[in-house]
mmCIF file of C-alpha atoms in Angstrom:
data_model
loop_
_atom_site.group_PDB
_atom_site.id
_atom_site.type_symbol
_atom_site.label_atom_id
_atom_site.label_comp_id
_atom_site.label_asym_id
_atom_site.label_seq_id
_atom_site.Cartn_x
_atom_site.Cartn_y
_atom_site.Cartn_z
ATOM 1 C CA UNK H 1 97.618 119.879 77.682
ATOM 2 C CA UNK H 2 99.719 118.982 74.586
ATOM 3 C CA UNK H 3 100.581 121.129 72.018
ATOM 4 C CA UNK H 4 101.603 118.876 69.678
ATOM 5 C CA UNK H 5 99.988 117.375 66.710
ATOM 6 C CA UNK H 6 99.444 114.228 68.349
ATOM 7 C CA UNK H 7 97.461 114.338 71.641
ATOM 8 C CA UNK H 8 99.649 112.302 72.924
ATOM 9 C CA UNK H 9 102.727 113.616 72.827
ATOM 10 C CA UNK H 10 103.867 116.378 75.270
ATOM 11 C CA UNK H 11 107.180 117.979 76.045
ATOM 12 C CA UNK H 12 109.341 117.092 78.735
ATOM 13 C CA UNK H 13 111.815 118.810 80.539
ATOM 14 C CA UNK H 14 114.483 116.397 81.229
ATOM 15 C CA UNK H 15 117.104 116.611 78.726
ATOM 16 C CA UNK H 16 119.980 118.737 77.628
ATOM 17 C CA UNK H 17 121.749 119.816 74.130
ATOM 18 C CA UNK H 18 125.131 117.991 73.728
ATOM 19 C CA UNK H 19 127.632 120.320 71.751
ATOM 20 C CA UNK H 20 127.468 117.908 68.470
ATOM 21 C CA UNK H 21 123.312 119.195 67.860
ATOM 22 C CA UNK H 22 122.581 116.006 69.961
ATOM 23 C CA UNK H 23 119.707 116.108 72.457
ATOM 24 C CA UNK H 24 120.808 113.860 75.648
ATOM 25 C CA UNK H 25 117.278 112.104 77.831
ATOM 26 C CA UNK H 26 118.143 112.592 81.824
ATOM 27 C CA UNK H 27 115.340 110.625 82.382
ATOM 28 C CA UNK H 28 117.156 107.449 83.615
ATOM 29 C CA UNK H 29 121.009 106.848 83.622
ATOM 30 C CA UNK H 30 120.853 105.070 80.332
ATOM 31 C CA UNK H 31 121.272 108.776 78.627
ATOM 32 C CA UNK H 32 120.282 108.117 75.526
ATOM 33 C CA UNK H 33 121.247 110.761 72.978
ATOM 34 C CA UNK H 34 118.879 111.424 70.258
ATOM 35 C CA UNK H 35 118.859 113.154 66.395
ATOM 36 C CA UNK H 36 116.069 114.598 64.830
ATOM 37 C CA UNK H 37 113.460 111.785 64.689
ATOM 38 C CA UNK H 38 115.142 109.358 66.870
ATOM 39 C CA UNK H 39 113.423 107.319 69.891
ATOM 40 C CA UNK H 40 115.361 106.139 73.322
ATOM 41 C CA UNK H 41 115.951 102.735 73.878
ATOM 42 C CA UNK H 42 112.424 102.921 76.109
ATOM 43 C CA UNK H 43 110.591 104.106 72.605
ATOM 44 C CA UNK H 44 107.921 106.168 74.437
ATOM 45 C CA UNK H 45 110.498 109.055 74.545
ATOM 46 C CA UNK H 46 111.758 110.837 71.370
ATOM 47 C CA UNK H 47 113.361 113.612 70.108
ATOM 48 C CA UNK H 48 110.843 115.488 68.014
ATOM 49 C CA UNK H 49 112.346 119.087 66.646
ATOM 50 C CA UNK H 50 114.462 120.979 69.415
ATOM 51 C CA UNK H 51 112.848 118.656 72.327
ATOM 52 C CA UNK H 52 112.444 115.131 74.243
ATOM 53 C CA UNK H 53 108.740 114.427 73.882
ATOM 54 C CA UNK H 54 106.810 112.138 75.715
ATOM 55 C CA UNK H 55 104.736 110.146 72.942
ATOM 56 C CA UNK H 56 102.394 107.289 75.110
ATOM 57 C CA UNK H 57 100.948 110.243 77.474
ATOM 58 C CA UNK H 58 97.024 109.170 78.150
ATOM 59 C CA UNK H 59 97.029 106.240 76.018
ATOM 60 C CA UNK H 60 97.339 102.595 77.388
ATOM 61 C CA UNK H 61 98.104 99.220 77.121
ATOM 62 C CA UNK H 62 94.764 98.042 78.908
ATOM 63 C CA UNK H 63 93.517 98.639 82.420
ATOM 64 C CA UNK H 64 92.384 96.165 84.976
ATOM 65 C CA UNK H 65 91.052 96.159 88.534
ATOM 66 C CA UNK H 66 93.500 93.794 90.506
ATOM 67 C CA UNK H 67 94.395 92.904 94.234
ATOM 68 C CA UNK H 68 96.661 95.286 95.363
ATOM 69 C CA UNK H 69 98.408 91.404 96.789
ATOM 70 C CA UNK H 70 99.400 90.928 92.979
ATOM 71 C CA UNK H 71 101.741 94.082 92.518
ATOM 72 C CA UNK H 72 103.115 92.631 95.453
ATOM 73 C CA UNK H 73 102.369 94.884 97.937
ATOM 74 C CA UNK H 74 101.127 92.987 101.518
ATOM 75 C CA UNK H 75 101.995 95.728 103.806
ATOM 76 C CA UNK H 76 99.736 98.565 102.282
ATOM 77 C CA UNK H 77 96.285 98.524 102.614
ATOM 78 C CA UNK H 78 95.878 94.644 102.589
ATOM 79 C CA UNK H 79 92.641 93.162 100.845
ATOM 80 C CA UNK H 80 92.070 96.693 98.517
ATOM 81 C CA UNK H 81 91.248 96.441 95.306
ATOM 82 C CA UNK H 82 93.684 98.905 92.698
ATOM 83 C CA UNK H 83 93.459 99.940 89.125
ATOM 84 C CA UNK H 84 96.454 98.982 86.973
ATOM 85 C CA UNK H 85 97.705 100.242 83.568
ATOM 86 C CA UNK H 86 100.880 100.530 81.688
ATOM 87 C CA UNK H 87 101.678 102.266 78.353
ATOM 88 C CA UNK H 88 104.294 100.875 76.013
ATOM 89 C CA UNK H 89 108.160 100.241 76.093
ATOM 90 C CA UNK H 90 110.766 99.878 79.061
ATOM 91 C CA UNK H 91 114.368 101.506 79.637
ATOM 92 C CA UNK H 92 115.734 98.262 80.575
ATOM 93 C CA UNK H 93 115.756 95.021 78.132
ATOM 94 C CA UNK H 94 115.624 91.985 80.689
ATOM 95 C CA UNK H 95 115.605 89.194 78.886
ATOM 96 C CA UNK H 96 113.367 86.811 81.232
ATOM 97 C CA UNK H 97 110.050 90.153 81.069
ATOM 98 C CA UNK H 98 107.549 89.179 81.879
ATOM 99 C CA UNK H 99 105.377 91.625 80.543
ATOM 100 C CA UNK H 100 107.307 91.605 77.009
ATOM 101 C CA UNK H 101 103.688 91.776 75.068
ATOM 102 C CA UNK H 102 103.479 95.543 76.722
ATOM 103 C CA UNK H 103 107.220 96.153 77.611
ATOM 104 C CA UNK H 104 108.452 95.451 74.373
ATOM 105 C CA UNK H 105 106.138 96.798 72.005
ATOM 106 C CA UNK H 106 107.337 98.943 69.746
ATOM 107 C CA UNK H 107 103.514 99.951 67.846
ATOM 108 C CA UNK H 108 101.737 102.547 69.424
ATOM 109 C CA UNK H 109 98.494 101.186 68.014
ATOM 110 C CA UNK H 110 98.840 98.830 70.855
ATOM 111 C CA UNK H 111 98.304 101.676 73.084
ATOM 112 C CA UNK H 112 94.252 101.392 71.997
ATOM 113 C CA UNK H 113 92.657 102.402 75.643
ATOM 114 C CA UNK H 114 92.772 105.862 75.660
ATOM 115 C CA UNK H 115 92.305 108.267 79.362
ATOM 116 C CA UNK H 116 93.349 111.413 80.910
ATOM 117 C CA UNK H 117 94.245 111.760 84.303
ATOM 118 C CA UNK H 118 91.235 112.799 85.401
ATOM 119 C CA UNK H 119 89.118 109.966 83.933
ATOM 120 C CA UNK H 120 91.209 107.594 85.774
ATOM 121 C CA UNK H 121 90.986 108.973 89.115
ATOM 122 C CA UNK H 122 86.989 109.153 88.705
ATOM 123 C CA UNK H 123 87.006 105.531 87.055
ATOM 124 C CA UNK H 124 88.999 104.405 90.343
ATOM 125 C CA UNK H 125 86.777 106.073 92.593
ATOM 126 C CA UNK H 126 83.997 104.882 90.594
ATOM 127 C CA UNK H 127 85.170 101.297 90.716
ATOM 128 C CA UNK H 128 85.797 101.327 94.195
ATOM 129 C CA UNK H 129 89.367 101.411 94.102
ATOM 130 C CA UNK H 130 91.561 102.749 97.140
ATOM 131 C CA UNK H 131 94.735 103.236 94.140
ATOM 132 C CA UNK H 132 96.074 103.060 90.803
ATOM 133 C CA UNK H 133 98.920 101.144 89.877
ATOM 134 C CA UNK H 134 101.458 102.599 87.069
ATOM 135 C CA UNK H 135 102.452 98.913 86.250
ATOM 136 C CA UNK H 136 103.098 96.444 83.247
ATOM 137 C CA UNK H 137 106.015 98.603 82.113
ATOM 138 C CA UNK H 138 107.906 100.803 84.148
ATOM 139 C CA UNK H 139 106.362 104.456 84.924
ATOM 140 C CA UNK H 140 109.817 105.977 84.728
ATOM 141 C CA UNK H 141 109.500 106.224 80.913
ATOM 142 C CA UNK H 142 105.554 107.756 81.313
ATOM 143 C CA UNK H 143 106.787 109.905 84.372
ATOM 144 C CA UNK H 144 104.636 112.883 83.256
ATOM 145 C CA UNK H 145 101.621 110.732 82.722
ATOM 146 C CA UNK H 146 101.586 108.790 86.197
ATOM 147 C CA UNK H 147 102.926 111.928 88.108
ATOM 148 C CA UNK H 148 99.686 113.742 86.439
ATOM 149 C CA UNK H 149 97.179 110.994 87.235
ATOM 150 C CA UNK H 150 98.621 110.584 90.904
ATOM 151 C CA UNK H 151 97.609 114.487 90.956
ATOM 152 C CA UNK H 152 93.992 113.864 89.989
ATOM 153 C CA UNK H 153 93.738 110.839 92.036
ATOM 154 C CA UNK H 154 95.111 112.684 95.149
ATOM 155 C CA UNK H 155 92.140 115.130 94.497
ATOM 156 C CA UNK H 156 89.694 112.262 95.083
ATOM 157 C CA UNK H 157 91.800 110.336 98.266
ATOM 158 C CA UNK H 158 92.988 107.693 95.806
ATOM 159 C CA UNK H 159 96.753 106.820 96.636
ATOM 160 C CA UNK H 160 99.298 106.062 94.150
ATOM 161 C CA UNK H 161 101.826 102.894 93.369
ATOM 162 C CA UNK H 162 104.781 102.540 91.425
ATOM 163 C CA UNK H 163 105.376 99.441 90.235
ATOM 164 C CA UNK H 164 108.782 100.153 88.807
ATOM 165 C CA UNK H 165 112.553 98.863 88.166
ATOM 166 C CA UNK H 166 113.927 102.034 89.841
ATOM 167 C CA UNK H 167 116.180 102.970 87.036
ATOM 168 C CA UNK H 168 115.646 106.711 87.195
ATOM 169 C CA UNK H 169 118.068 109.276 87.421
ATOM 170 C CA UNK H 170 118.613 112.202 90.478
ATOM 171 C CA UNK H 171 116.538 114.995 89.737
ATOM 172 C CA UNK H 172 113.610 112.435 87.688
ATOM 173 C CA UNK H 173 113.348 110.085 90.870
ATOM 174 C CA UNK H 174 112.613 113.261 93.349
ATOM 175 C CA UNK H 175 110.435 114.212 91.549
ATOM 176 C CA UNK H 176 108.195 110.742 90.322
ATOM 177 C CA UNK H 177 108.063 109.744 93.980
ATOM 178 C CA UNK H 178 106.897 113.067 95.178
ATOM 179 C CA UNK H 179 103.829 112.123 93.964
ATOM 180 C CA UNK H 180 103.930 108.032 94.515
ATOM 181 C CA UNK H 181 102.307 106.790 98.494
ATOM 182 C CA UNK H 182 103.869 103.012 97.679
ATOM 183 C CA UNK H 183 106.121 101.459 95.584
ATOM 184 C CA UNK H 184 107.524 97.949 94.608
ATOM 185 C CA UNK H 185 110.370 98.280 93.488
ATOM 186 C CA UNK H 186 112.562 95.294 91.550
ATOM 187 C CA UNK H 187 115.759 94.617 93.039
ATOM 188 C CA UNK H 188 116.507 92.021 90.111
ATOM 189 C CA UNK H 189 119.551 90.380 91.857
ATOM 190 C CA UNK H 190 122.695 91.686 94.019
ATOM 191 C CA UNK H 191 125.663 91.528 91.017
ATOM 192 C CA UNK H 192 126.429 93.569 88.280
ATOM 193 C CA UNK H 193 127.175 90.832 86.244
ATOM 194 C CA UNK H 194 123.319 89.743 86.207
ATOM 195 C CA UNK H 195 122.221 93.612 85.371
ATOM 196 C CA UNK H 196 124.181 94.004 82.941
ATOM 197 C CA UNK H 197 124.550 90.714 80.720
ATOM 198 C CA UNK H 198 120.694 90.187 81.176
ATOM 199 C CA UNK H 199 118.991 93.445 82.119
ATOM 200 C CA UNK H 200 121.340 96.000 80.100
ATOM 201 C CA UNK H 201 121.494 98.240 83.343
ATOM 202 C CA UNK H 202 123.748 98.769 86.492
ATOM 203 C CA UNK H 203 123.090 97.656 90.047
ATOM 204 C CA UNK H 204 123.760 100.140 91.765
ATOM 205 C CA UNK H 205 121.824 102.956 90.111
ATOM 206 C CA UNK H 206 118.915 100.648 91.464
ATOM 207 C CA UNK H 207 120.523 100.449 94.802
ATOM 208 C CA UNK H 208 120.560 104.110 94.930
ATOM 209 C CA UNK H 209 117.171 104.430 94.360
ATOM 210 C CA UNK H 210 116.441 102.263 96.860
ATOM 211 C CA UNK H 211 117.930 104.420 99.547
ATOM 212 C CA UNK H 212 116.377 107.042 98.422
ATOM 213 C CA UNK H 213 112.850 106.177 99.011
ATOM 214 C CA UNK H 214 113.085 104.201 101.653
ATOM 215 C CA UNK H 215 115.238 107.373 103.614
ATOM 216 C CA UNK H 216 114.299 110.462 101.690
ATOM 217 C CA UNK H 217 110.611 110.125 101.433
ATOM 218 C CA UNK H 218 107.469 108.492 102.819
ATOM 219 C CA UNK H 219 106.557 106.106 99.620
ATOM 220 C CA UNK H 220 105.936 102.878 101.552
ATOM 221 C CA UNK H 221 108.708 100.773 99.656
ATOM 222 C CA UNK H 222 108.312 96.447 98.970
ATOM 223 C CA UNK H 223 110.970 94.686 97.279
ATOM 224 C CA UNK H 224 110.839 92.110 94.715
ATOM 225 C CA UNK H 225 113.389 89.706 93.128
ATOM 226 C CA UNK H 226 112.466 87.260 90.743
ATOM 227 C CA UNK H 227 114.583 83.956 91.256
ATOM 228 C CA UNK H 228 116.046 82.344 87.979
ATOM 229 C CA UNK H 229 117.988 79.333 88.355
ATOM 230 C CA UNK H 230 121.410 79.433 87.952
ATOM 231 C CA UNK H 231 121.742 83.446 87.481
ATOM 232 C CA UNK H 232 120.676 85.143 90.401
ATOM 233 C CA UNK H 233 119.655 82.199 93.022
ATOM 234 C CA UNK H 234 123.071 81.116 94.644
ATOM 235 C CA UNK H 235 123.085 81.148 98.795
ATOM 236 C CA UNK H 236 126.004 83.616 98.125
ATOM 237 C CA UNK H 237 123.869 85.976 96.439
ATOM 238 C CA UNK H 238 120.834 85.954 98.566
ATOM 239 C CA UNK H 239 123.299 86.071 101.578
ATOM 240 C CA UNK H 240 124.586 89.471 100.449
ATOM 241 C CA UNK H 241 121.804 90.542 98.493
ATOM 242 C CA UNK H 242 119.231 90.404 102.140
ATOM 243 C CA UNK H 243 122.353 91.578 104.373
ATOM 244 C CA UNK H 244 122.483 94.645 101.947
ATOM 245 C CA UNK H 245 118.819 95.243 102.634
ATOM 246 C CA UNK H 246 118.551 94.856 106.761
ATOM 247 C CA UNK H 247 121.634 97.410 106.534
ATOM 248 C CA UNK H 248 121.191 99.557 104.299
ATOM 249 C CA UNK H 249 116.741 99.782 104.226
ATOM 250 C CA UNK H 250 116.218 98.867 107.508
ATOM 251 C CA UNK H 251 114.645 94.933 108.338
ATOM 252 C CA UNK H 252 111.214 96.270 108.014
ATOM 253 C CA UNK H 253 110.724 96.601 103.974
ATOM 254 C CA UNK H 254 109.401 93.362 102.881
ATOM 255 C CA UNK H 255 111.011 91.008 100.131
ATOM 256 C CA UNK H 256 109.171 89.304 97.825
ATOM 257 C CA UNK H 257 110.842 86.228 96.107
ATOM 258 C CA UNK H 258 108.732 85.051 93.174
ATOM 259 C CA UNK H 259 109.186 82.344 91.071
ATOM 260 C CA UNK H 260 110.391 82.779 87.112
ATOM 261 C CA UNK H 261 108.924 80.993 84.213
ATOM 262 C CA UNK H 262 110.378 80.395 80.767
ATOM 263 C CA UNK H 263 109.505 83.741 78.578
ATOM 264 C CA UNK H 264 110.552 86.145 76.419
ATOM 265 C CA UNK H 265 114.198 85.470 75.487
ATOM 266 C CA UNK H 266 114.729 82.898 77.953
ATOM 267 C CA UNK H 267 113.134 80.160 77.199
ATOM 268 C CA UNK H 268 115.895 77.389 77.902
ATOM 269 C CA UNK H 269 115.711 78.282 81.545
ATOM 270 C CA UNK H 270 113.774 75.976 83.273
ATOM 271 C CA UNK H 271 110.929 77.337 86.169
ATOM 272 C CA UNK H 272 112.081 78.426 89.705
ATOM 273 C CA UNK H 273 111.583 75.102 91.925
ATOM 274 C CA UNK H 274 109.254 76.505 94.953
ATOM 275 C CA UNK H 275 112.136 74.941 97.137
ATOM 276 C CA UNK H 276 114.477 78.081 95.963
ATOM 277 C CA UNK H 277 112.054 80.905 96.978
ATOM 278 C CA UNK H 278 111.448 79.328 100.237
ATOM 279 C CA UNK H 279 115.134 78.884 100.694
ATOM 280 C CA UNK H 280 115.124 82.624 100.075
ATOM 281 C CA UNK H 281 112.730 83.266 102.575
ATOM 282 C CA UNK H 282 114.889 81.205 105.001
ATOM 283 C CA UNK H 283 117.943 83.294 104.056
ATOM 284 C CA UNK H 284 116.159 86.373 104.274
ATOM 285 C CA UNK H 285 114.545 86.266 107.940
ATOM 286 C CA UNK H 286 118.269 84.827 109.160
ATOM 287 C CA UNK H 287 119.484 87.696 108.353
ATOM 288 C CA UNK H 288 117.122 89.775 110.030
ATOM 289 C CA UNK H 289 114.565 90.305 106.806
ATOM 290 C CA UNK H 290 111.219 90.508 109.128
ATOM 291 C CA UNK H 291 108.553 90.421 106.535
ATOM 292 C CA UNK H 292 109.603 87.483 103.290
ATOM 293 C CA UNK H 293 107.223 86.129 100.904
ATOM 294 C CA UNK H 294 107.546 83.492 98.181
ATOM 295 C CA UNK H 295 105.114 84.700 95.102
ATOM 296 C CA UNK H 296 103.817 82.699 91.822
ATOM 297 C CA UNK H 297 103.908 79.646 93.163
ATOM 298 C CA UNK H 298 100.829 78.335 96.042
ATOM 299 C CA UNK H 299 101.942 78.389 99.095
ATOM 300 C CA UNK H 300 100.360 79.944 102.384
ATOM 301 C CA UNK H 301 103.101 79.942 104.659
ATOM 302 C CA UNK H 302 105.413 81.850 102.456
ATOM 303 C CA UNK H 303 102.101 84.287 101.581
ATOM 304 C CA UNK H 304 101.144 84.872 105.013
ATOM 305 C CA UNK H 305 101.998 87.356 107.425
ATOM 306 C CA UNK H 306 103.950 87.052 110.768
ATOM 307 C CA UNK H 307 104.549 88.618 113.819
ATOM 308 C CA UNK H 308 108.633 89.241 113.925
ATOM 309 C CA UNK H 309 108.676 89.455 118.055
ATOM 310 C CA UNK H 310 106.531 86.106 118.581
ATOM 311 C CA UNK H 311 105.716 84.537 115.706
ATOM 312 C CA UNK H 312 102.136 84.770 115.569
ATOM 313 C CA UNK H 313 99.969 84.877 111.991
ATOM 314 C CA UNK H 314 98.685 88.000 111.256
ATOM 315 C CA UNK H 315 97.626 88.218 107.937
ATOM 316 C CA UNK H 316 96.754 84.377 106.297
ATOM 317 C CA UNK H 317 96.905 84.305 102.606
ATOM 318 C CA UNK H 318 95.824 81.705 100.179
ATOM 319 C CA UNK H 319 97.278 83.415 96.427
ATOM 320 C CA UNK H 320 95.371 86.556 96.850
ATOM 321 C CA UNK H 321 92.766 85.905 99.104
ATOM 322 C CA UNK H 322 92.886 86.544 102.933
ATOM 323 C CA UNK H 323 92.200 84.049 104.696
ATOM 324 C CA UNK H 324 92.928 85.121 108.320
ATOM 325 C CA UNK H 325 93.270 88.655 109.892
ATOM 326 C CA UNK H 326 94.302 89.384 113.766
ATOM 327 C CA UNK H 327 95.844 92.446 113.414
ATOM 328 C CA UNK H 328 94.760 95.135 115.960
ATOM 329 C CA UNK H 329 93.186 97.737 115.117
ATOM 330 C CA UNK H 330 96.184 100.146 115.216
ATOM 331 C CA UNK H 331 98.290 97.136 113.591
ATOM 332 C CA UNK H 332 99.658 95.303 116.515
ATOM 333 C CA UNK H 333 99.847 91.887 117.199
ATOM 334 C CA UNK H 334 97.376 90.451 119.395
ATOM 335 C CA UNK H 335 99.533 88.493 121.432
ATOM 336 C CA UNK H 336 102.392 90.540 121.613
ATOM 337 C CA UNK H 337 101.674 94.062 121.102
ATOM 338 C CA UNK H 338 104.661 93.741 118.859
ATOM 339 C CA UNK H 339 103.962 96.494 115.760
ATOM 340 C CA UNK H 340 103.608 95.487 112.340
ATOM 341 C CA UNK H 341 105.417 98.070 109.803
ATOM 342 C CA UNK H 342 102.652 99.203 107.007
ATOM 343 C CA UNK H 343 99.830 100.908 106.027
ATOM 344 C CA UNK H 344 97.101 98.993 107.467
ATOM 345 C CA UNK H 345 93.364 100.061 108.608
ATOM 346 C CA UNK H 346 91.266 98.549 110.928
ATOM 347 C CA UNK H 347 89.923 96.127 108.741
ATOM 348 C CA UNK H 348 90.935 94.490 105.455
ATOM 349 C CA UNK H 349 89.540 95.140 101.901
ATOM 350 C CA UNK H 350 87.645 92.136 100.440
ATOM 351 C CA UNK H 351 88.461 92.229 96.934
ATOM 352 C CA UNK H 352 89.870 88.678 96.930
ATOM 353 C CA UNK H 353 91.767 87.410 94.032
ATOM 354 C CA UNK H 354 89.313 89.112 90.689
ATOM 355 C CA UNK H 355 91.148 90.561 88.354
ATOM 356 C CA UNK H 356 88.925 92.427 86.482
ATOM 357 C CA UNK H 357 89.584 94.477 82.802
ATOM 358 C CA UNK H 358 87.957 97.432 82.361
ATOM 359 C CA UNK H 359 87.607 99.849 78.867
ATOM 360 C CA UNK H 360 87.346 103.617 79.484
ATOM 361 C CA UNK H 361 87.238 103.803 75.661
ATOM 362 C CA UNK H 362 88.544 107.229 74.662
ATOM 363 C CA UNK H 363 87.473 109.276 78.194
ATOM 364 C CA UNK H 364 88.594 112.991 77.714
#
């Protein structure tokens, strides 16, 4: 419960004094140090007397029931329908967001859906949901938020997804995906060049992150790199980029390669051609990638879901909808017997492709 004057602010406890009256943010590695009054680069977080507060906690930029397909996440309870929300701000400043609206914003009376933690785990049990999505913008920067609502949903059997960049720091990132049962995380390209000319950020505090939860917990992790021509799309890069992955994560964690379209504050580069994400794909599985996808653009092969050992189609996906499902019921392949890594039950969800808003007005 906050104990500020504004119910949604609350303290935080990742910080330390600097010795020139400074208060440093551990939150992510962009250590932002603050004066009296003074926001991080995210916004949501601000110094505010002798602390880092937390100023978006229980307010929101909107929520919305989605397929749990659209965060991308195909390995994890395929079919399910999740609630999504975000807050306001980012700790990154890629210039292609897509999300800038919410990312960006830097009014908090855009934050006009108002919840606790508790009213969204009963609205996602009430809705039918199997999770909740901390999406839009990046739950690092709401980390108390999310990490409370994953609490309350837990209480109810509702699991929890990050939807995040992975730009958190050591002690911040044990503790967020303590609490998180699946994560996509953006691996935005493979060269520091890209993260930091367009993103403001470092590869490999990403890459660490990576490791992390794919080794040190059991968050079911999905990658996702957005392809923009001529910055992060060469043959070279994906080469590396999916060789990284199969060595480092392990050939199981599934890529997604979506396409880009002009936004933001890059609107003289054209759209992603859907011949470059399925040249991704192609890269990907050559090097050992078992599960690839192409995203935002229609195409079923690239959606759908194959058996690695022989081949066979085990999920079929048109967009969001599935259109085909011969999984066993302990996620085998029929044929084959081959396993297929996730979190799968017997049978699918049928949510489809809805997206659905909902208001939970100002639910204490």
């Amino acid at each position: 419960m906050s104990t500020h004057e504004a119910p949604s602010t609350v303290s935080t406890h990742y910080w330390h004094w600097l010795e020139d009256g400074r208060i440093q943010c551990d939150v992510c590695p962009r250590a932002c140090k603050l004066k009296e009054g003074q926001r991080g680069l995210c916004f949501v977080r601000a110094r505010e007397g002798n602390e880092v507060v937390l100023t978006s906690y229980g307010r929101s930029s909107g929520f919305c029931v989605d397929p749990i397909e659209k965060k991308p996440l195909n390995h994890y309870l395929p079919g399910s329908p999740i609630l999504s929300f975000g807050t306001a701000g980012c700790n990154l400043a890629c210039k292609f967001c897509q999300n800038w609206d919410m990312s960006k914003a830097r009014e908090m009376d855009r934050l006009m859906d108002q919840a606790s933690p508790q009213a969204l785990a009963r609205a996602a049990e009430q809705l039918g949901c199997r999770s909740v999505a901390y999406t839009y913008n990046d739950p690092v920067i709401f980390m108390e938020y999310a990490i409370d609502t994953a609490r309350a949903c837990h209480e109810r059997g509702i699991h929890s997804v990050a939807v995040t960049a992975g730009y958190i720091s050591e002690a911040p990132r044990r503790e967020l995906f303590r609490y998180m049962d699946a994560a996509n995380i953006d691996l935005k390209a493979f060269t520091e060049r890209f993260y930091w000319r367009i993103c403001g950020a470092h590869l490999k505090d990403t890459l660490e992150t990576l490791v992390y939860v794919k080794h040190e917990t059991d968050t079911w992790l999905e990658l996702t790199t957005l392809l923009i021509p001529g910055e992060n799309d060469s043959d070279e890069e994906l080469d590396e980029m999916t060789r990284w992955v199969v060595a480092e994560l392990g050939p199981d964690v599934p890529m997604h390669f979506t396409a880009f379209h002009p936004d933001w504050k890059m609107m003289d580069h054209p759209a992603t051609p859907p011949a470059t994400l399925t040249r991704a794909r192609q890269i990907a599985m050559a090097n050992g990638v078992r599960y690839a996808y192409t995203g935002n653009v229609h195409d079923e092969a690239g959606g759908s879901t194959y058996c690695h050992h022989c081949g066979t189609r085990l999920i079929g996906r048109d967009w969001y909808e599935i259109t085909d499902w011969r999984l066993t019921a302990d996620g085998r392949c029929p044929s084959c017997g081959t396993t297929c890594a996730g979190v799968f039950e017997p049978r699918p969800g049928h949510w489809g492709a809805r997206r659905m808003p909902v208001h939970l007005g100002t639910t204490a």
